[in-house]
């Protein structure tokens, strides 16, 4: 497993305590799991995502990610309506391991309250969480 | 694994190691009001001779084949069990094997379950089968919960022609969940009536049984098309007599998303009602929402074939309350018996036996019809069918019981609208002469 200093934690995304990330992408907000999360889970074999059009509140469970060791829940960093899911993960779930912030993105949503995004953690704050 | 009781010496030794003075001290962390104060109120122990005598007396008080001629099925069927099944099952490697968590030492058990899964998928025409559930009823309840997981919808529809006890178990499973179970009525021909289905809104799943409780063969293909008018709804096919699929088009070929039912007919004695075997299979796309345990085939690091528990990340021992089901065990011994039974008969044998059951039942049906007793239902049947008898048949039934003939199951307690009807079953164990004897008595 990676040391904290080896983790890829971009400055331009926001993080949650549950190790999801969210980033503004035009009119929508894109989200996925952090490099730390994918590294802890190990080889990811399946990602279960919701239907486009479904709505969730901040903190609500929206799917699961399954690695060879465990199944973990995915929680909404912010609330909103799902406008797109990353269909490529159905055949290539390993994208979450290799490229968690780009090819391994999971959902795009229309945020119900854009202020929720600003309230998420910056890279520096997230690093504090990881260091415990 | 050996099952040896602890000796007093063993117990003392273990108490010493953990540092407890006696057994009471060992259990002191359990609250007092949860602990039994007095010794259990049990009768004095019996010698082996006395115990055998006691069991013989109890057995003699029951009316069971072959001493009785039983024309009753209703979810539990008397079939011949090939001696090879019994002998193989008694091998200690199968008989005492425990849960195969450790593949290094459990290859035999794991491969047996893998073969079981393969045979079940072939019988039912499905992509993937689990290692089994407890029985047909719990299998159906799990199938409906699975439909809810897979579709994220909140209600299911269940045919009234499904075994009444299966429906009770579904009710028990669903009562604390808040999900709704809607009953579909039975049509005049004895099959499920789908006329009102479209008005029921968004359904997670629709369940039928075929042959259904009345023995009627449902039109599964047509039902599948009707149910799949809503593409998301899962079509669940249940059964209590898997032998029927030796002749009938299997659930998979009729569009079923989940097939589940009782496997007792395949090499498992009736044993006064249990244990049974819950066969459970689904389409590949739903494998991750399937309950229970799955065995997969793989290769080890030297490239050799091996068998392991697979998709275990979704099971209870890893995922606790988030598991797909609270069942992460299976009916290992009964599944093994069914595997040996299916392998012993083979596809051809199952087909022949299936035909024999159907032909014998048809013979009784036509003989009864020629004496004036007919079925209220017109749908085709397999080895069971409903007969309407005139007033006073209950007395005839009792008189026949005195002659060691059990003339079917009275439907009144289960379907008040069929209070003058009996459910009759004929398997390969009932010969033509026995059928003739029954008809003669009934016609008196």
Coordinates of C-alpha atoms in Angstrom, one line a residue:
Chain A
X1 CA 0.0 0.0 0.0
X2 CA 1.1 3.5 -0.7
X3 CA 2.6 5.8 1.9
X4 CA 0.6 9.1 2.4
X5 CA 3.4 11.0 0.6
X6 CA 3.0 8.8 -2.5
X7 CA -0.7 9.4 -2.9
X8 CA -2.0 11.3 -5.9
X9 CA -4.2 14.0 -4.4
X10 CA -5.0 16.7 -7.0
X11 CA -5.5 20.3 -5.8
X12 CA -8.5 20.9 -8.1
X13 CA -10.9 18.4 -6.5
X14 CA -12.6 18.5 -3.1
X15 CA -12.6 15.5 -0.7
X16 CA -14.8 13.9 1.9
X17 CA -14.1 12.1 5.1
X18 CA -15.4 8.9 3.4
X19 CA -12.7 9.3 0.7
X20 CA -14.9 10.4 -2.2
X21 CA -13.9 13.3 -4.3
X22 CA -16.1 15.9 -6.2
X23 CA -15.2 18.4 -8.9
X24 CA -17.1 21.1 -10.8
X25 CA -17.2 20.1 -14.5
X26 CA -19.1 22.8 -16.5
X27 CA -22.7 22.7 -15.3
X28 CA -22.4 19.4 -13.4
X29 CA -20.3 18.0 -10.6
X30 CA -18.3 14.9 -11.2
X31 CA -17.4 12.5 -8.5
X32 CA -15.4 9.3 -7.7
X33 CA -13.2 7.8 -5.0
X34 CA -9.8 9.1 -3.9
X35 CA -6.4 7.5 -4.7
X36 CA -6.2 6.6 -1.0
X37 CA -9.6 4.7 -1.2
X38 CA -8.7 2.7 -4.3
X39 CA -5.3 1.9 -2.8
X40 CA -6.8 0.6 0.4
X41 CA -9.5 -1.5 -1.4
X42 CA -7.0 -3.2 -3.8
X43 CA -8.0 -4.6 -7.2
X44 CA -11.5 -3.4 -8.0
X45 CA -13.6 -5.9 -9.8
X46 CA -17.1 -4.3 -9.9
X47 CA -18.7 -0.9 -9.4
X48 CA -22.4 -0.7 -8.8
X49 CA -23.8 2.7 -9.8
X50 CA -27.4 4.1 -9.6
X51 CA -29.7 4.9 -12.6
X52 CA -29.4 8.3 -14.4
X53 CA -32.2 10.5 -13.1
X54 CA -32.2 9.2 -9.5
X55 CA -31.6 11.8 -6.7
X56 CA -29.7 11.5 -3.5
X57 CA -29.0 13.7 -0.5
X58 CA -25.5 14.6 0.6
X59 CA -24.1 11.6 2.6
X60 CA -26.6 9.1 1.1
X61 CA -25.4 5.8 -0.2
X62 CA -25.4 5.8 -4.0
X63 CA -23.7 2.5 -4.9
X64 CA -21.0 0.0 -4.0
X65 CA -17.5 -0.7 -5.0
X66 CA -16.2 -4.3 -4.9
X67 CA -12.6 -5.3 -4.7
X68 CA -11.1 -8.8 -4.3
X69 CA -11.2 -8.3 -0.5
X70 CA -14.4 -6.4 0.3
X71 CA -17.5 -4.6 -0.8
X72 CA -17.7 -0.9 0.3
X73 CA -20.5 1.6 0.1
X74 CA -20.2 4.8 -1.9
X75 CA -21.6 8.0 -0.3
X76 CA -22.7 11.2 -2.0
X77 CA -20.2 14.0 -1.3
X78 CA -23.0 16.5 -2.1
X79 CA -26.7 16.1 -2.9
X80 CA -28.2 16.2 -6.4
X81 CA -29.7 14.4 -9.4
X82 CA -27.6 12.0 -11.4
X83 CA -27.1 13.2 -15.0
X84 CA -24.5 10.6 -16.1
X85 CA -22.7 7.5 -14.9
X86 CA -19.4 6.2 -16.2
X87 CA -20.5 3.3 -18.3
X88 CA -16.9 2.3 -19.1
X89 CA -16.6 1.0 -15.5
X90 CA -19.0 -1.9 -16.3
X91 CA -16.3 -3.6 -18.4
X92 CA -13.2 -1.9 -17.0
X93 CA -13.7 -1.4 -13.2
X94 CA -9.9 -1.4 -12.9
X95 CA -10.0 2.2 -14.2
X96 CA -10.8 3.2 -10.6
X97 CA -7.4 1.8 -9.6
X98 CA -5.4 3.1 -12.4
X99 CA -6.9 6.5 -12.9
X100 CA -9.3 7.4 -10.0
X101 CA -9.8 11.1 -11.0
X102 CA -10.2 10.8 -14.8
X103 CA -11.0 7.5 -16.4
X104 CA -12.2 6.1 -13.1
X105 CA -14.9 8.8 -12.4
X106 CA -18.2 7.4 -11.3
X107 CA -21.1 9.9 -11.4
X108 CA -22.0 13.3 -12.7
X109 CA -24.8 15.1 -10.9
X110 CA -26.7 18.4 -11.0
X111 CA -26.0 19.8 -7.6
X112 CA -29.1 20.7 -5.5
X113 CA -27.0 23.1 -3.5
X114 CA -23.7 24.3 -5.1
X115 CA -22.6 25.6 -1.7
X116 CA -22.2 22.0 -0.5
X117 CA -19.3 21.6 -2.9
X118 CA -17.4 24.5 -1.4
X119 CA -17.9 23.1 2.1
X120 CA -15.9 19.9 1.2
X121 CA -12.3 19.4 2.2
X122 CA -9.3 20.9 0.3
X123 CA -6.3 18.7 -0.4
X124 CA -4.6 20.1 2.7
X125 CA -7.6 19.3 5.0
X126 CA -8.0 15.9 3.5
X127 CA -4.3 15.1 4.2
X128 CA -5.0 16.0 7.8
X129 CA -7.8 13.4 7.8
X130 CA -5.5 10.8 6.3
X131 CA -2.7 11.5 8.8
X132 CA -5.3 11.0 11.6
Chain B
X1 CA -14.1 -33.3 11.3
X2 CA -15.0 -35.6 14.3
X3 CA -17.9 -35.1 16.7
X4 CA -16.6 -36.3 20.0
X5 CA -18.0 -34.9 23.3
X6 CA -15.7 -33.4 25.9
X7 CA -14.7 -35.6 28.8
X8 CA -14.7 -34.2 32.3
X9 CA -10.9 -34.2 32.1
X10 CA -11.0 -32.1 28.8
X11 CA -13.3 -29.6 30.5
X12 CA -11.1 -29.3 33.6
X13 CA -8.0 -28.8 31.4
X14 CA -9.6 -26.1 29.3
X15 CA -10.9 -24.3 32.4
X16 CA -7.4 -24.3 33.9
X17 CA -6.0 -22.7 30.7
X18 CA -8.5 -19.9 30.6
X19 CA -8.3 -19.5 34.4
X20 CA -11.9 -20.2 35.3
X21 CA -12.8 -22.1 38.5
X22 CA -15.8 -24.0 37.0
X23 CA -18.3 -23.7 34.2
X24 CA -20.5 -21.2 36.1
X25 CA -17.5 -18.9 36.4
X26 CA -16.8 -19.3 32.6
X27 CA -20.3 -18.2 31.7
X28 CA -20.4 -15.4 34.4
X29 CA -20.3 -12.6 31.8
X30 CA -23.8 -13.8 30.5
X31 CA -26.5 -11.8 32.5
X32 CA -28.1 -13.9 35.2
X33 CA -31.6 -13.5 33.8
X34 CA -30.5 -15.0 30.5
X35 CA -29.2 -18.1 32.2
X36 CA -31.2 -21.2 33.1
X37 CA -31.2 -21.6 36.9
X38 CA -32.4 -25.2 37.0
X39 CA -31.2 -28.3 35.1
X40 CA -33.2 -29.0 31.9
X41 CA -36.3 -31.1 32.5
X42 CA -35.4 -34.1 30.4
X43 CA -36.4 -37.8 30.8
X44 CA -33.9 -40.3 32.0
X45 CA -31.4 -41.5 29.4
X46 CA -32.4 -44.6 27.4
X47 CA -30.1 -47.5 26.4
X48 CA -29.6 -48.0 22.7
X49 CA -32.1 -51.0 22.8
X50 CA -34.7 -48.9 24.5
X51 CA -34.1 -45.9 22.2
X52 CA -34.5 -48.1 19.1
X53 CA -37.7 -49.5 20.5
X54 CA -39.0 -46.0 21.2
X55 CA -38.2 -44.8 17.7
X56 CA -39.8 -47.9 16.1
X57 CA -43.0 -47.2 18.1
X58 CA -43.1 -43.6 16.9
X59 CA -42.4 -44.6 13.3
X60 CA -45.2 -47.2 13.4
X61 CA -47.7 -44.5 14.4
X62 CA -47.1 -42.7 11.1
X63 CA -48.8 -43.4 7.7
X64 CA -45.8 -43.4 5.3
X65 CA -44.8 -45.2 2.2
X66 CA -44.3 -48.1 1.4
X67 CA -46.8 -49.3 4.1
X68 CA -49.3 -46.8 3.1
X69 CA -50.2 -45.9 -0.5
X70 CA -49.9 -42.2 -0.5
X71 CA -51.6 -40.2 -3.2
X72 CA -50.5 -36.9 -1.7
X73 CA -47.7 -34.6 -2.8
X74 CA -48.4 -30.9 -2.3
X75 CA -44.7 -30.0 -2.1
X76 CA -43.2 -33.2 -0.7
X77 CA -43.0 -36.2 -3.1
X78 CA -42.3 -39.9 -2.6
X79 CA -39.8 -41.0 -5.3
X80 CA -37.6 -44.0 -5.4
X81 CA -34.0 -43.2 -4.4
X82 CA -31.3 -45.2 -6.3
X83 CA -29.1 -47.2 -3.9
X84 CA -26.1 -45.6 -5.5
X85 CA -27.2 -42.2 -4.1
X86 CA -27.5 -43.5 -0.6
X87 CA -24.2 -45.4 -0.7
X88 CA -22.2 -42.5 -2.0
X89 CA -23.8 -40.1 0.4
X90 CA -22.7 -42.2 3.3
X91 CA -19.1 -41.8 2.5
X92 CA -17.6 -39.9 5.4
X93 CA -15.9 -37.3 3.1
X94 CA -19.3 -36.1 2.1
X95 CA -21.3 -37.0 5.2
X96 CA -19.3 -35.0 7.7
X97 CA -17.7 -32.3 5.6
X98 CA -18.0 -28.9 7.1
X99 CA -18.3 -25.4 5.5
X100 CA -15.5 -25.2 2.9
X101 CA -13.9 -22.0 4.0
X102 CA -10.5 -23.4 3.5
X103 CA -10.0 -24.4 -0.2
X104 CA -6.7 -26.1 0.5
X105 CA -8.4 -29.0 2.4
X106 CA -11.9 -28.8 0.9
X107 CA -11.5 -29.5 -2.8
X108 CA -13.8 -32.5 -2.8
X109 CA -16.7 -30.7 -1.1
X110 CA -16.1 -27.6 -3.2
X111 CA -16.1 -29.6 -6.5
X112 CA -19.3 -31.4 -5.4
X113 CA -21.1 -28.2 -4.9
X114 CA -19.7 -26.8 -8.2
X115 CA -21.1 -29.9 -10.0
X116 CA -24.4 -29.4 -8.2
X117 CA -24.6 -25.8 -9.4
X118 CA -23.8 -26.9 -13.0
X119 CA -26.6 -29.6 -12.9
X120 CA -29.1 -27.1 -11.5
X121 CA -28.3 -24.5 -14.2
X122 CA -28.8 -27.2 -16.9
X123 CA -32.0 -28.5 -15.4
X124 CA -33.5 -25.0 -15.1
X125 CA -31.9 -23.4 -18.2
X126 CA -30.3 -20.6 -16.2
X127 CA -26.8 -19.1 -16.3
X128 CA -25.7 -19.4 -12.6
X129 CA -26.9 -21.3 -9.6
X130 CA -25.9 -20.9 -6.0
X131 CA -24.8 -23.7 -3.6
X132 CA -28.5 -24.0 -2.4
X133 CA -30.9 -22.4 0.1
X134 CA -32.7 -24.1 2.9
X135 CA -35.8 -25.2 1.0
X136 CA -38.2 -24.1 -1.7
X137 CA -40.1 -21.6 0.5
X138 CA -37.0 -19.7 1.7
X139 CA -35.7 -19.8 -1.9
X140 CA -38.8 -18.0 -3.1
X141 CA -38.6 -15.4 -0.3
X142 CA -35.0 -14.8 -1.1
X143 CA -35.8 -14.5 -4.8
X144 CA -38.3 -11.8 -4.2
X145 CA -35.9 -9.9 -1.9
X146 CA -33.3 -10.2 -4.6
X147 CA -35.8 -8.7 -7.1
X148 CA -36.2 -5.8 -4.8
X149 CA -32.4 -5.3 -4.5
X150 CA -31.9 -5.6 -8.2
X151 CA -34.6 -3.2 -9.3
X152 CA -34.7 -0.9 -6.2
X153 CA -38.4 -1.1 -6.3
X154 CA -40.7 -1.7 -3.3
X155 CA -43.4 -4.2 -4.2
X156 CA -43.7 -7.7 -5.7
X157 CA -46.6 -9.8 -7.0
X158 CA -47.1 -13.4 -6.1
X159 CA -49.5 -15.9 -7.6
X160 CA -52.2 -17.3 -5.3
X161 CA -51.5 -20.6 -7.1
X162 CA -48.1 -20.8 -5.3
X163 CA -47.8 -23.3 -2.5
X164 CA -49.7 -21.7 0.5
X165 CA -46.8 -22.4 2.9
X166 CA -44.2 -20.8 0.5
X167 CA -46.5 -17.7 0.5
X168 CA -46.5 -17.8 4.3
X169 CA -42.7 -17.8 4.4
X170 CA -42.6 -14.9 2.0
X171 CA -45.0 -13.1 4.3
X172 CA -42.7 -13.8 7.3
X173 CA -39.6 -12.6 5.4
X174 CA -41.4 -9.4 4.1
X175 CA -43.3 -8.4 7.2
X176 CA -40.5 -6.4 8.9
X177 CA -39.2 -4.9 5.6
X178 CA -42.1 -2.5 4.7
X179 CA -42.1 -3.9 1.1
X180 CA -45.5 -4.9 -0.3
X181 CA -46.6 -8.3 -1.5
X182 CA -49.6 -8.3 -3.8
X183 CA -51.5 -11.6 -4.6
X184 CA -52.4 -12.4 -8.2
X185 CA -55.7 -14.3 -8.5
X186 CA -56.1 -17.8 -10.0
X187 CA -58.1 -18.0 -13.2
X188 CA -61.0 -20.4 -14.0
X189 CA -58.5 -22.9 -15.7
X190 CA -56.3 -23.2 -12.6
X191 CA -53.5 -21.0 -13.8
X192 CA -52.5 -17.5 -12.7
X193 CA -54.7 -14.7 -14.0
X194 CA -52.6 -11.7 -15.2
X195 CA -55.5 -9.5 -16.3
X196 CA -54.9 -7.0 -13.5
X197 CA -51.1 -7.0 -13.6
X198 CA -50.8 -3.7 -15.6
X199 CA -52.7 -1.8 -12.9
X200 CA -50.3 -2.8 -10.1
X201 CA -47.7 -0.2 -10.9
X202 CA -43.9 -0.6 -10.7
X203 CA -43.2 -4.2 -9.6
X204 CA -39.8 -5.4 -8.6
X205 CA -40.7 -9.0 -9.4
X206 CA -43.6 -11.3 -10.3
X207 CA -43.6 -14.9 -9.0
X208 CA -45.4 -17.9 -10.4
X209 CA -45.0 -21.6 -9.6
X210 CA -45.1 -24.2 -12.3
X211 CA -46.4 -26.8 -12.0
X212 CA -48.4 -24.7 -9.5
X213 CA -49.9 -25.9 -6.2
X214 CA -52.9 -27.3 -8.1
X215 CA -50.5 -29.3 -10.3
X216 CA -51.4 -27.0 -13.3
X217 CA -48.7 -26.2 -15.7
X218 CA -48.5 -22.4 -16.1
X219 CA -48.0 -20.9 -19.5
X220 CA -44.6 -19.6 -18.6
X221 CA -43.7 -18.2 -22.0
X222 CA -46.8 -16.1 -22.2
X223 CA -46.4 -15.1 -18.6
X224 CA -42.9 -14.0 -19.2
X225 CA -43.9 -11.8 -22.1
X226 CA -46.7 -10.2 -20.0
X227 CA -44.4 -9.6 -17.0
X228 CA -41.6 -8.2 -19.2
X229 CA -43.9 -5.6 -20.7
X230 CA -42.2 -3.7 -17.9
X231 CA -38.6 -4.3 -18.8
X232 CA -37.3 -3.8 -15.3
X233 CA -39.6 -6.3 -13.6
X234 CA -38.0 -9.7 -12.7
X235 CA -39.8 -12.8 -13.7
X236 CA -39.5 -15.4 -10.9
X237 CA -40.4 -19.0 -11.5
X238 CA -40.8 -21.2 -8.5
X239 CA -41.4 -24.9 -8.3
X240 CA -42.1 -27.7 -5.8
X241 CA -41.5 -30.6 -8.2
X242 CA -38.3 -30.1 -10.2
X243 CA -38.9 -33.5 -11.9
X244 CA -41.4 -31.7 -14.1
X245 CA -38.6 -30.0 -16.0
X246 CA -37.5 -33.4 -17.4
X247 CA -40.5 -32.9 -19.7
X248 CA -41.5 -29.3 -19.6
X249 CA -39.7 -26.4 -21.2
X250 CA -37.4 -25.0 -18.5
X251 CA -37.8 -21.6 -16.8
X252 CA -34.7 -20.1 -18.5
X253 CA -36.1 -20.9 -22.0
X254 CA -39.3 -19.2 -21.0
X255 CA -37.6 -16.0 -20.0
X256 CA -37.2 -16.4 -16.2
X257 CA -34.8 -14.1 -14.5
X258 CA -34.8 -16.2 -11.3
X259 CA -35.8 -19.9 -10.9
X260 CA -36.1 -21.2 -7.4
X261 CA -37.8 -24.1 -5.7
X262 CA -37.7 -27.3 -3.7
X263 CA -35.3 -30.1 -4.7
X264 CA -36.5 -32.7 -2.3
X265 CA -37.7 -34.9 -5.2
X266 CA -34.1 -35.5 -6.3
X267 CA -32.8 -38.2 -4.0
X268 CA -33.9 -36.7 -0.6
X269 CA -36.3 -38.7 1.6
X270 CA -39.5 -37.0 2.6
X271 CA -38.5 -37.4 6.3
X272 CA -41.7 -36.2 7.8
X273 CA -41.3 -32.8 6.0
X274 CA -37.7 -31.9 6.0
X275 CA -34.9 -31.1 5.5
X276 CA -35.4 -30.0 2.0
X277 CA -33.2 -28.3 -0.6
X278 CA -33.7 -24.8 -2.0
X279 CA -32.6 -24.8 -5.6
X280 CA -31.8 -21.2 -6.7
X281 CA -30.6 -20.0 -10.1
X282 CA -30.6 -16.7 -12.0
X283 CA -29.4 -14.9 -15.1
X284 CA -25.7 -13.9 -15.1
X285 CA -26.5 -10.2 -15.0
X286 CA -28.0 -10.6 -11.5
X287 CA -25.2 -12.7 -10.0
X288 CA -24.1 -10.0 -7.6
X289 CA -27.5 -9.6 -6.1
X290 CA -27.9 -13.3 -5.6
X291 CA -28.2 -14.6 -2.0
X292 CA -26.2 -17.5 -0.6
X293 CA -22.9 -19.0 -1.4
X294 CA -21.3 -19.6 -4.8
X295 CA -18.5 -22.0 -5.7
X296 CA -16.3 -21.0 -8.7
X297 CA -13.8 -22.8 -10.7
X298 CA -10.3 -21.3 -11.0
X299 CA -6.6 -22.1 -11.5
X300 CA -4.0 -21.9 -8.7
X301 CA -0.6 -20.3 -9.2
X302 CA 0.8 -23.5 -10.8
X303 CA -2.0 -23.4 -13.3
X304 CA -3.9 -26.4 -11.8
X305 CA -7.7 -26.4 -11.7
X306 CA -9.2 -25.7 -8.3
X307 CA -12.5 -24.7 -6.7
X308 CA -13.1 -21.9 -4.3
X309 CA -15.9 -19.9 -2.6
X310 CA -16.5 -17.0 -5.0
X311 CA -18.2 -13.5 -4.6
X312 CA -17.8 -14.1 -0.9
X313 CA -17.3 -10.4 -0.4
X314 CA -21.1 -10.1 -0.4
X315 CA -21.7 -12.7 2.3
X316 CA -22.6 -12.2 5.8
X317 CA -19.4 -13.2 7.5
X318 CA -17.6 -10.4 5.6
X319 CA -20.3 -7.8 5.0
X320 CA -22.3 -8.2 8.2
X321 CA -25.7 -6.5 8.0
X322 CA -25.0 -5.2 4.5
X323 CA -24.8 -8.7 3.1
X324 CA -27.1 -9.7 0.2
X325 CA -28.8 -12.3 2.5
X326 CA -28.5 -13.4 6.1
X327 CA -28.0 -16.9 4.7
X328 CA -24.3 -17.7 4.0
X329 CA -24.7 -21.4 4.6
X330 CA -26.3 -24.0 2.3
X331 CA -27.9 -27.5 2.4
X332 CA -24.7 -29.2 1.8
X333 CA -25.7 -32.8 2.3
X334 CA -29.1 -32.5 0.6
X335 CA -27.4 -30.7 -2.4
X336 CA -24.9 -33.5 -2.5
X337 CA -27.7 -36.1 -2.6
X338 CA -29.4 -34.2 -5.4
X339 CA -26.1 -34.0 -7.3
X340 CA -25.7 -37.8 -7.1
X341 CA -29.3 -38.4 -8.0
X342 CA -29.2 -36.2 -11.1
X343 CA -25.9 -37.7 -12.2
X344 CA -27.2 -41.2 -11.6
X345 CA -30.3 -40.7 -13.7
X346 CA -28.7 -38.5 -16.3
X347 CA -30.7 -36.3 -18.7
X348 CA -32.4 -39.3 -20.4
X349 CA -33.3 -40.9 -17.1
X350 CA -34.8 -37.8 -15.7
X351 CA -36.9 -37.4 -18.9
X352 CA -38.1 -41.0 -18.7
X353 CA -39.0 -40.7 -15.0
X354 CA -40.7 -37.5 -15.7
X355 CA -42.8 -39.1 -18.4
X356 CA -43.7 -42.0 -16.1
X357 CA -44.9 -39.7 -13.4
X358 CA -47.0 -37.7 -15.9
X359 CA -48.5 -40.9 -17.5
X360 CA -49.4 -42.5 -14.2
X361 CA -51.1 -39.3 -13.0
X362 CA -53.0 -39.0 -16.3
X363 CA -54.2 -42.6 -15.9
X364 CA -55.6 -41.8 -12.5
X365 CA -57.1 -38.6 -13.8
X366 CA -58.9 -40.4 -16.7
X367 CA -60.0 -43.3 -14.5
X368 CA -61.6 -40.9 -12.0
X369 CA -63.2 -38.9 -14.8
X370 CA -64.8 -42.1 -16.1
X371 CA -66.4 -42.6 -12.7
X372 CA -67.7 -39.1 -12.8
X373 CA -65.1 -37.2 -10.7
X374 CA -63.4 -34.5 -12.6
X375 CA -61.1 -31.5 -12.0
X376 CA -62.5 -28.0 -11.7
X377 CA -59.5 -26.9 -13.7
X378 CA -58.8 -27.4 -17.4
X379 CA -55.1 -26.5 -17.6
X380 CA -52.7 -29.4 -18.3
X381 CA -51.0 -31.0 -15.3
X382 CA -47.9 -33.0 -14.4
X383 CA -48.0 -35.5 -11.5
X384 CA -50.6 -33.7 -9.4
X385 CA -54.2 -32.5 -10.1
X386 CA -57.3 -31.3 -8.3
X387 CA -60.4 -33.4 -8.2
X388 CA -63.9 -32.3 -7.1
X389 CA -65.6 -35.0 -5.0
X390 CA -69.3 -35.1 -4.0
X391 CA -70.5 -34.4 -0.4
X392 CA -69.5 -37.2 1.9
X393 CA -66.1 -37.8 0.4
X394 CA -64.4 -36.9 3.7
X395 CA -65.9 -40.1 5.1
X396 CA -64.7 -42.1 2.1
X397 CA -61.2 -40.6 2.6
X398 CA -61.3 -41.7 6.3
X399 CA -62.4 -45.2 5.3
X400 CA -59.6 -45.4 2.7
X401 CA -57.1 -44.3 5.4
X402 CA -58.2 -47.4 7.4
X403 CA -57.2 -49.4 4.3
X404 CA -53.8 -47.7 4.3
X405 CA -54.6 -45.5 1.3
X406 CA -54.1 -41.7 1.6
X407 CA -56.5 -40.3 -1.0
X408 CA -55.0 -36.9 -1.5
X409 CA -54.9 -33.6 0.4
X410 CA -58.2 -31.8 1.3
X411 CA -57.9 -28.2 0.0
X412 CA -60.5 -26.7 2.3
X413 CA -58.0 -25.3 4.9
X414 CA -55.8 -23.7 2.2
X415 CA -58.5 -22.6 -0.3
X416 CA -62.0 -22.2 1.2
X417 CA -63.4 -21.8 -2.3
X418 CA -62.2 -25.3 -3.1
X419 CA -63.7 -27.0 0.0
X420 CA -65.1 -29.9 -2.0
X421 CA -61.7 -30.5 -3.7
X422 CA -58.7 -32.8 -3.0
X423 CA -55.2 -32.5 -4.5
X424 CA -54.1 -35.9 -5.8
X425 CA -50.5 -36.9 -6.7
X426 CA -49.1 -40.0 -8.4
X427 CA -45.4 -40.7 -8.8
X428 CA -43.5 -43.6 -10.2
X429 CA -43.9 -45.3 -6.8
X430 CA -47.7 -45.9 -7.3
X431 CA -48.3 -48.8 -9.6
X432 CA -51.3 -49.2 -11.9
X433 CA -52.8 -51.8 -9.7
X434 CA -52.8 -49.5 -6.7
X435 CA -54.4 -46.8 -8.8
X436 CA -57.1 -49.3 -9.9
X437 CA -57.7 -50.2 -6.2
X438 CA -58.1 -46.5 -5.3
X439 CA -60.6 -45.9 -8.2
X440 CA -62.6 -49.0 -7.2
X441 CA -62.9 -47.8 -3.6
X442 CA -63.8 -44.2 -4.6
X443 CA -66.4 -45.4 -7.1
X444 CA -68.2 -47.5 -4.5

